[in-house]
PDB file of C-alpha atoms in Angstrom:
ATOM      1  CA  ASP A   1      59.057 137.647 128.489  1.00 70.00           C
ATOM      2  CA  GLN A   2      58.792 134.775 130.911  1.00 82.00           C
ATOM      3  CA  GLN A   3      60.785 135.522 134.022  1.00 92.00           C
ATOM      4  CA  VAL A   4      59.995 132.213 135.708  1.00 94.00           C
ATOM      5  CA  LYS A   5      60.142 129.111 133.549  1.00 95.00           C
ATOM      6  CA  GLN A   6      59.003 125.593 134.256  1.00 96.00           C
ATOM      7  CA  ASN A   7      60.009 123.815 131.081  1.00 92.00           C
ATOM      8  CA  SER A   8      58.447 120.450 131.875  1.00 95.00           C
ATOM      9  CA  PRO A   9      54.660 120.596 131.593  1.00 94.00           C
ATOM     10  CA  SER A  10      54.345 117.157 133.127  1.00 96.00           C
ATOM     11  CA  LEU A  11      56.248 114.535 135.091  1.00 97.00           C
ATOM     12  CA  SER A  12      55.335 110.955 135.934  1.00 98.00           C
ATOM     13  CA  VAL A  13      57.038 108.938 138.675  1.00 98.00           C
ATOM     14  CA  GLN A  14      56.446 105.718 140.570  1.00 98.00           C
ATOM     15  CA  GLU A  15      55.283 105.740 144.153  1.00 97.00           C
ATOM     16  CA  GLY A  16      58.231 105.662 146.532  1.00 97.00           C
ATOM     17  CA  ARG A  17      60.678 107.152 144.048  1.00 98.00           C
ATOM     18  CA  ILE A  18      62.009 110.682 143.975  1.00 98.00           C
ATOM     19  CA  SER A  19      60.207 113.460 142.097  1.00 98.00           C
ATOM     20  CA  ILE A  20      62.328 116.365 140.885  1.00 98.00           C
ATOM     21  CA  LEU A  21      60.571 119.458 139.589  1.00 98.00           C
ATOM     22  CA  ASN A  22      62.686 122.165 137.998  1.00 98.00           C
ATOM     23  CA  CYS A  23      62.364 125.907 137.680  1.00 98.00           C
ATOM     24  CA  ASP A  24      64.558 128.529 136.013  1.00 97.00           C
ATOM     25  CA  TYR A  25      64.399 132.284 136.380  1.00 97.00           C
ATOM     26  CA  THR A  26      65.865 135.158 134.431  1.00 96.00           C
ATOM     27  CA  ASN A  27      65.473 138.142 136.753  1.00 92.00           C
ATOM     28  CA  SER A  28      68.578 138.490 138.924  1.00 92.00           C
ATOM     29  CA  MET A  29      66.615 140.706 141.339  1.00 91.00           C
ATOM     30  CA  PHE A  30      64.556 137.739 142.524  1.00 92.00           C
ATOM     31  CA  ASP A  31      65.626 136.811 146.020  1.00 90.00           C
ATOM     32  CA  TYR A  32      62.755 134.758 147.405  1.00 90.00           C
ATOM     33  CA  PHE A  33      61.240 131.680 145.828  1.00 93.00           C
ATOM     34  CA  LEU A  34      58.150 129.680 146.622  1.00 93.00           C
ATOM     35  CA  TRP A  35      56.491 126.481 145.493  1.00 96.00           C
ATOM     36  CA  TYR A  36      52.743 126.099 145.446  1.00 95.00           C
ATOM     37  CA  LYS A  37      50.753 122.929 144.926  1.00 97.00           C
ATOM     38  CA  LYS A  38      47.384 122.868 143.216  1.00 95.00           C
ATOM     39  CA  TYR A  39      44.827 120.091 143.103  1.00 95.00           C
ATOM     40  CA  PRO A  40      42.037 120.141 140.484  1.00 91.00           C
ATOM     41  CA  ALA A  41      39.125 122.433 141.358  1.00 88.00           C
ATOM     42  CA  GLU A  42      41.036 123.918 144.288  1.00 92.00           C
ATOM     43  CA  GLY A  43      43.135 127.012 144.790  1.00 94.00           C
ATOM     44  CA  PRO A  44      46.922 126.774 145.047  1.00 94.00           C
ATOM     45  CA  THR A  45      48.361 126.094 148.487  1.00 94.00           C
ATOM     46  CA  PHE A  46      51.751 127.181 149.737  1.00 92.00           C
ATOM     47  CA  LEU A  47      54.226 124.321 149.977  1.00 95.00           C
ATOM     48  CA  ILE A  48      57.747 125.506 150.708  1.00 95.00           C
ATOM     49  CA  SER A  49      59.957 128.539 150.167  1.00 93.00           C
ATOM     50  CA  ILE A  50      63.602 129.502 150.077  1.00 93.00           C
ATOM     51  CA  SER A  51      65.497 132.740 150.474  1.00 91.00           C
ATOM     52  CA  SER A  52      68.454 133.554 148.249  1.00 92.00           C
ATOM     53  CA  ILE A  53      70.731 133.537 151.288  1.00 93.00           C
ATOM     54  CA  LYS A  54      70.226 129.775 151.477  1.00 94.00           C
ATOM     55  CA  ASP A  55      70.857 127.026 148.984  1.00 96.00           C
ATOM     56  CA  LYS A  56      68.606 124.425 150.561  1.00 97.00           C
ATOM     57  CA  ASN A  57      65.426 124.282 152.593  1.00 97.00           C
ATOM     58  CA  GLU A  58      63.802 121.120 153.840  1.00 97.00           C
ATOM     59  CA  ASP A  59      60.347 120.371 155.171  1.00 96.00           C
ATOM     60  CA  GLY A  60      59.588 116.717 155.696  1.00 97.00           C
ATOM     61  CA  ARG A  61      59.517 114.959 152.332  1.00 98.00           C
ATOM     62  CA  PHE A  62      59.978 118.226 150.454  1.00 98.00           C
ATOM     63  CA  THR A  63      63.321 119.887 149.794  1.00 98.00           C
ATOM     64  CA  VAL A  64      63.983 122.920 147.653  1.00 98.00           C
ATOM     65  CA  PHE A  65      67.446 123.576 146.252  1.00 98.00           C
ATOM     66  CA  LEU A  66      68.583 126.934 144.917  1.00 98.00           C
ATOM     67  CA  ASN A  67      71.512 127.465 142.553  1.00 97.00           C
ATOM     68  CA  LYS A  68      71.849 131.236 142.254  1.00 96.00           C
ATOM     69  CA  SER A  69      74.673 131.189 139.737  1.00 96.00           C
ATOM     70  CA  ALA A  70      72.602 129.059 137.385  1.00 97.00           C
ATOM     71  CA  LYS A  71      69.361 130.881 138.278  1.00 97.00           C
ATOM     72  CA  HIS A  72      67.818 127.493 138.888  1.00 97.00           C
ATOM     73  CA  LEU A  73      65.804 125.907 141.647  1.00 97.00           C
ATOM     74  CA  SER A  74      64.377 122.470 142.080  1.00 98.00           C
ATOM     75  CA  LEU A  75      61.827 120.800 144.311  1.00 98.00           C
ATOM     76  CA  HIS A  76      62.575 117.263 145.460  1.00 98.00           C
ATOM     77  CA  ILE A  77      59.850 115.037 146.860  1.00 98.00           C
ATOM     78  CA  VAL A  78      61.088 111.885 148.568  1.00 97.00           C
ATOM     79  CA  PRO A  79      59.429 109.457 148.728  1.00 98.00           C
ATOM     80  CA  SER A  80      56.705 110.386 146.274  1.00 98.00           C
ATOM     81  CA  GLN A  81      53.145 109.410 147.172  1.00 98.00           C
ATOM     82  CA  PRO A  82      50.005 109.211 145.022  1.00 97.00           C
ATOM     83  CA  GLY A  83      48.565 112.100 147.039  1.00 97.00           C
ATOM     84  CA  ASP A  84      51.385 114.293 145.712  1.00 98.00           C
ATOM     85  CA  SER A  85      49.796 114.164 142.259  1.00 98.00           C
ATOM     86  CA  ALA A  86      49.026 117.809 141.521  1.00 97.00           C
ATOM     87  CA  VAL A  87      50.233 120.813 139.552  1.00 96.00           C
ATOM     88  CA  TYR A  88      53.260 122.475 141.112  1.00 97.00           C
ATOM     89  CA  PHE A  89      53.915 126.162 140.515  1.00 96.00           C
ATOM     90  CA  CYS A  90      57.250 127.832 141.038  1.00 95.00           C
ATOM     91  CA  ALA A  91      57.068 131.517 141.991  1.00 92.00           C
ATOM     92  CA  ALA A  92      59.581 134.270 142.649  1.00 91.00           C
ATOM     93  CA  THR A  93      59.633 137.691 144.213  1.00 88.00           C
ATOM     94  CA  ALA A  94      62.147 140.438 144.810  1.00 85.00           C
ATOM     95  CA  GLN A  95      63.198 142.552 147.761  1.00 72.00           C
ATOM     96  CA  GLY A  96      62.662 139.836 150.309  1.00 64.00           C
ATOM     97  CA  GLY A  97      59.051 139.290 149.353  1.00 60.00           C
ATOM     98  CA  SER A  98      57.996 142.893 149.228  1.00 64.00           C
ATOM     99  CA  GLU A  99      57.430 142.709 145.480  1.00 71.00           C
ATOM    100  CA  LYS A 100      54.588 140.875 143.808  1.00 78.00           C
ATOM    101  CA  LEU A 101      54.976 137.225 142.934  1.00 83.00           C
ATOM    102  CA  VAL A 102      55.752 136.026 139.417  1.00 88.00           C
ATOM    103  CA  PHE A 103      54.532 132.503 138.685  1.00 91.00           C
ATOM    104  CA  GLY A 104      55.752 129.844 136.301  1.00 94.00           C
ATOM    105  CA  LYS A 105      53.315 127.875 134.128  1.00 94.00           C
ATOM    106  CA  GLY A 106      53.345 124.868 136.400  1.00 95.00           C
ATOM    107  CA  THR A 107      54.348 121.202 136.145  1.00 97.00           C
ATOM    108  CA  LYS A 108      51.750 118.485 136.478  1.00 96.00           C
ATOM    109  CA  LEU A 109      53.120 115.672 138.631  1.00 98.00           C
ATOM    110  CA  THR A 110      51.550 112.231 138.476  1.00 98.00           C
ATOM    111  CA  VAL A 111      52.651 109.658 141.035  1.00 98.00           C
ATOM    112  CA  ASN A 112      51.663 106.156 139.979  1.00 96.00           C
ATOM    113  CA  PRO A 113      50.890 103.519 142.627  1.00 93.00           C
TER     114      PRO A 113
ATOM    115  CA  ASN B   1      38.002 129.160 159.952  1.00 62.00           C
ATOM    116  CA  ALA B   2      36.783 129.733 156.386  1.00 76.00           C
ATOM    117  CA  GLY B   3      39.952 131.358 154.963  1.00 93.00           C
ATOM    118  CA  VAL B   4      39.306 132.862 151.524  1.00 96.00           C
ATOM    119  CA  THR B   5      35.848 132.358 150.080  1.00 96.00           C
ATOM    120  CA  GLN B   6      35.002 133.013 146.436  1.00 96.00           C
ATOM    121  CA  THR B   7      31.587 133.033 144.839  1.00 96.00           C
ATOM    122  CA  PRO B   8      30.325 131.833 142.447  1.00 96.00           C
ATOM    123  CA  LYS B   9      32.274 128.664 141.622  1.00 95.00           C
ATOM    124  CA  PHE B  10      31.061 128.561 138.043  1.00 95.00           C
ATOM    125  CA  ARG B  11      29.454 131.092 135.722  1.00 96.00           C
ATOM    126  CA  ILE B  12      28.600 131.368 132.063  1.00 97.00           C
ATOM    127  CA  LEU B  13      28.276 134.881 130.686  1.00 96.00           C
ATOM    128  CA  LYS B  14      27.207 136.136 127.309  1.00 97.00           C
ATOM    129  CA  ILE B  15      29.423 138.594 125.446  1.00 97.00           C
ATOM    130  CA  GLY B  16      28.752 142.100 126.688  1.00 96.00           C
ATOM    131  CA  GLN B  17      27.259 141.090 130.016  1.00 97.00           C
ATOM    132  CA  SER B  18      28.785 142.156 133.302  1.00 96.00           C
ATOM    133  CA  MET B  19      29.240 140.438 136.634  1.00 96.00           C
ATOM    134  CA  THR B  20      31.005 140.696 139.968  1.00 97.00           C
ATOM    135  CA  LEU B  21      33.171 137.947 141.401  1.00 97.00           C
ATOM    136  CA  GLN B  22      33.012 138.042 145.176  1.00 97.00           C
ATOM    137  CA  CYS B  23      35.938 137.386 147.494  1.00 97.00           C
ATOM    138  CA  THR B  24      36.031 137.575 151.262  1.00 97.00           C
ATOM    139  CA  GLN B  25      38.658 136.565 153.805  1.00 97.00           C
ATOM    140  CA  ASP B  26      38.404 136.203 157.551  1.00 95.00           C
ATOM    141  CA  MET B  27      42.106 136.246 158.447  1.00 93.00           C
ATOM    142  CA  ASN B  28      42.443 140.034 158.757  1.00 92.00           C
ATOM    143  CA  HIS B  29      45.025 140.082 155.962  1.00 92.00           C
ATOM    144  CA  ASN B  30      45.869 143.461 154.525  1.00 90.00           C
ATOM    145  CA  TYR B  31      46.985 142.190 151.131  1.00 91.00           C
ATOM    146  CA  MET B  32      44.478 140.769 148.681  1.00 93.00           C
ATOM    147  CA  TYR B  33      44.909 139.742 145.050  1.00 94.00           C
ATOM    148  CA  TRP B  34      43.015 138.657 142.002  1.00 96.00           C
ATOM    149  CA  TYR B  35      44.686 136.240 139.591  1.00 95.00           C
ATOM    150  CA  ARG B  36      43.532 134.555 136.432  1.00 96.00           C
ATOM    151  CA  GLN B  37      44.798 131.230 135.147  1.00 94.00           C
ATOM    152  CA  ASP B  38      44.397 130.364 131.501  1.00 92.00           C
ATOM    153  CA  PRO B  39      44.867 126.736 130.356  1.00 84.00           C
ATOM    154  CA  GLY B  40      48.515 125.712 130.452  1.00 81.00           C
ATOM    155  CA  MET B  41      49.564 129.048 131.845  1.00 85.00           C
ATOM    156  CA  GLY B  42      50.708 130.336 135.196  1.00 86.00           C
ATOM    157  CA  LEU B  43      48.826 132.741 137.395  1.00 91.00           C
ATOM    158  CA  LYS B  44      48.642 136.283 136.087  1.00 92.00           C
ATOM    159  CA  LEU B  45      47.953 139.138 138.507  1.00 92.00           C
ATOM    160  CA  ILE B  46      44.931 141.264 137.590  1.00 95.00           C
ATOM    161  CA  TYR B  47      44.621 143.666 140.525  1.00 95.00           C
ATOM    162  CA  TYR B  48      45.812 143.795 144.087  1.00 92.00           C
ATOM    163  CA  SER B  49      45.147 145.754 147.245  1.00 93.00           C
ATOM    164  CA  VAL B  50      47.413 146.592 150.152  1.00 90.00           C
ATOM    165  CA  GLY B  51      44.575 147.604 152.422  1.00 91.00           C
ATOM    166  CA  ALA B  52      41.066 148.989 152.559  1.00 93.00           C
ATOM    167  CA  GLY B  53      40.663 151.863 150.118  1.00 94.00           C
ATOM    168  CA  ILE B  54      43.898 151.115 148.243  1.00 94.00           C
ATOM    169  CA  THR B  55      44.049 149.160 144.994  1.00 95.00           C
ATOM    170  CA  ASP B  56      46.511 148.924 142.129  1.00 93.00           C
ATOM    171  CA  LYS B  57      46.809 147.305 138.732  1.00 93.00           C
ATOM    172  CA  GLY B  58      48.633 144.092 138.168  1.00 91.00           C
ATOM    173  CA  GLU B  59      49.888 142.528 134.967  1.00 89.00           C
ATOM    174  CA  VAL B  60      46.553 142.128 133.121  1.00 94.00           C
ATOM    175  CA  PRO B  61      44.024 144.710 134.438  1.00 96.00           C
ATOM    176  CA  ASN B  62      42.214 145.605 131.200  1.00 96.00           C
ATOM    177  CA  GLY B  63      38.513 144.815 131.270  1.00 95.00           C
ATOM    178  CA  TYR B  64      38.352 144.570 135.059  1.00 97.00           C
ATOM    179  CA  ASN B  65      37.701 146.814 138.020  1.00 97.00           C
ATOM    180  CA  VAL B  66      38.081 146.330 141.747  1.00 97.00           C
ATOM    181  CA  SER B  67      37.197 148.044 144.983  1.00 95.00           C
ATOM    182  CA  ARG B  68      38.250 147.474 148.571  1.00 96.00           C
ATOM    183  CA  SER B  69      35.903 149.149 151.003  1.00 96.00           C
ATOM    184  CA  THR B  70      36.645 146.756 153.873  1.00 96.00           C
ATOM    185  CA  THR B  71      39.586 144.600 154.940  1.00 95.00           C
ATOM    186  CA  GLU B  72      37.537 141.464 154.373  1.00 96.00           C
ATOM    187  CA  ASP B  73      36.108 141.978 150.890  1.00 97.00           C
ATOM    188  CA  PHE B  74      37.741 142.436 147.500  1.00 98.00           C
ATOM    189  CA  PRO B  75      35.231 142.063 144.645  1.00 98.00           C
ATOM    190  CA  LEU B  76      36.300 141.902 141.001  1.00 98.00           C
ATOM    191  CA  ARG B  77      34.017 143.492 138.433  1.00 97.00           C
ATOM    192  CA  LEU B  78      33.898 142.460 134.784  1.00 96.00           C
ATOM    193  CA  GLU B  79      32.279 145.003 132.517  1.00 89.00           C
ATOM    194  CA  LEU B  80      31.354 144.066 128.941  1.00 93.00           C
ATOM    195  CA  ALA B  81      32.531 140.460 129.131  1.00 95.00           C
ATOM    196  CA  ALA B  82      34.603 139.183 126.204  1.00 96.00           C
ATOM    197  CA  PRO B  83      35.596 135.620 125.193  1.00 95.00           C
ATOM    198  CA  SER B  84      39.206 136.489 126.112  1.00 95.00           C
ATOM    199  CA  GLN B  85      38.074 136.690 129.742  1.00 96.00           C
ATOM    200  CA  THR B  86      37.200 133.013 129.793  1.00 96.00           C
ATOM    201  CA  SER B  87      39.468 131.746 132.533  1.00 96.00           C
ATOM    202  CA  VAL B  88      39.690 130.517 136.096  1.00 96.00           C
ATOM    203  CA  TYR B  89      39.880 133.360 138.585  1.00 97.00           C
ATOM    204  CA  PHE B  90      41.565 133.064 141.958  1.00 97.00           C
ATOM    205  CA  CYS B  91      41.387 135.451 144.851  1.00 97.00           C
ATOM    206  CA  ALA B  92      44.156 135.327 147.442  1.00 94.00           C
ATOM    207  CA  SER B  93      45.155 137.083 150.618  1.00 93.00           C
ATOM    208  CA  SER B  94      48.348 137.336 152.583  1.00 89.00           C
ATOM    209  CA  TYR B  95      49.930 139.076 155.507  1.00 84.00           C
ATOM    210  CA  TYR B  96      53.045 139.938 153.529  1.00 74.00           C
ATOM    211  CA  GLN B  97      53.282 141.349 149.994  1.00 69.00           C
ATOM    212  CA  GLY B  98      55.377 138.443 148.750  1.00 62.00           C
ATOM    213  CA  LEU B  99      52.492 136.032 149.286  1.00 54.00           C
ATOM    214  CA  THR B 100      54.426 134.020 151.813  1.00 65.00           C
ATOM    215  CA  GLU B 101      51.915 131.577 153.177  1.00 73.00           C
ATOM    216  CA  ALA B 102      49.217 133.154 151.063  1.00 83.00           C
ATOM    217  CA  PHE B 103      45.792 131.639 151.069  1.00 90.00           C
ATOM    218  CA  PHE B 104      43.874 131.149 147.859  1.00 94.00           C
ATOM    219  CA  GLY B 105      40.185 130.720 147.300  1.00 96.00           C
ATOM    220  CA  GLN B 106      38.840 127.714 145.396  1.00 95.00           C
ATOM    221  CA  GLY B 107      38.504 129.661 142.177  1.00 96.00           C
ATOM    222  CA  THR B 108      35.720 130.784 139.854  1.00 96.00           C
ATOM    223  CA  ARG B 109      35.511 129.148 136.452  1.00 96.00           C
ATOM    224  CA  LEU B 110      34.128 131.738 134.050  1.00 96.00           C
ATOM    225  CA  THR B 111      33.099 131.053 130.473  1.00 96.00           C
ATOM    226  CA  VAL B 112      32.132 133.881 128.134  1.00 96.00           C
ATOM    227  CA  VAL B 113      30.136 132.771 125.105  1.00 96.00           C
TER     228      VAL B 113
END
């Protein structure tokens, strides 16, 4: 039973355009969500997070939106750069982060010059 | 500042052999984790530790053992390697349980033949 779903295995966008990566979750106890970025042959690195008390969190070119009623979150990257090409993992936890993380399968983003 | 260091980076094992994947962190984090990532899949938690001397099973612990004698080190032991353990293994550490701003090692690519 997949509690965190990233239904698009891959996404390709042009440099300068917006990248939108989607994530759905099924567990209503999740209240903290994170995005990690992973380059080939490297470990994942933390990108941005959002608490369920917010519906938006922004950090430079990266914005995460949370729709609790739809159990859906999305990561927007504007403008997209070739260096953003990586696998992006959505992750969720409960009880304000005191529970272990559950990861989605990841979406491979390719930003074309 | 080295962060999380994993060794080795690559290893080929024969069925039935055993090995230890090493992980050390220099950030004085209490929480440490071992994940595996199979192709096209998200990160699955194998074992975790909330501090020296304390370990617990994650989602996929069978075939593995861990120990945590110091804050810095969290080795993962594979006994009687099986082809199903072919995967990329990531060690991570964090200050908080929810892996907020967690740091991952570069990974160990293990092949069991």
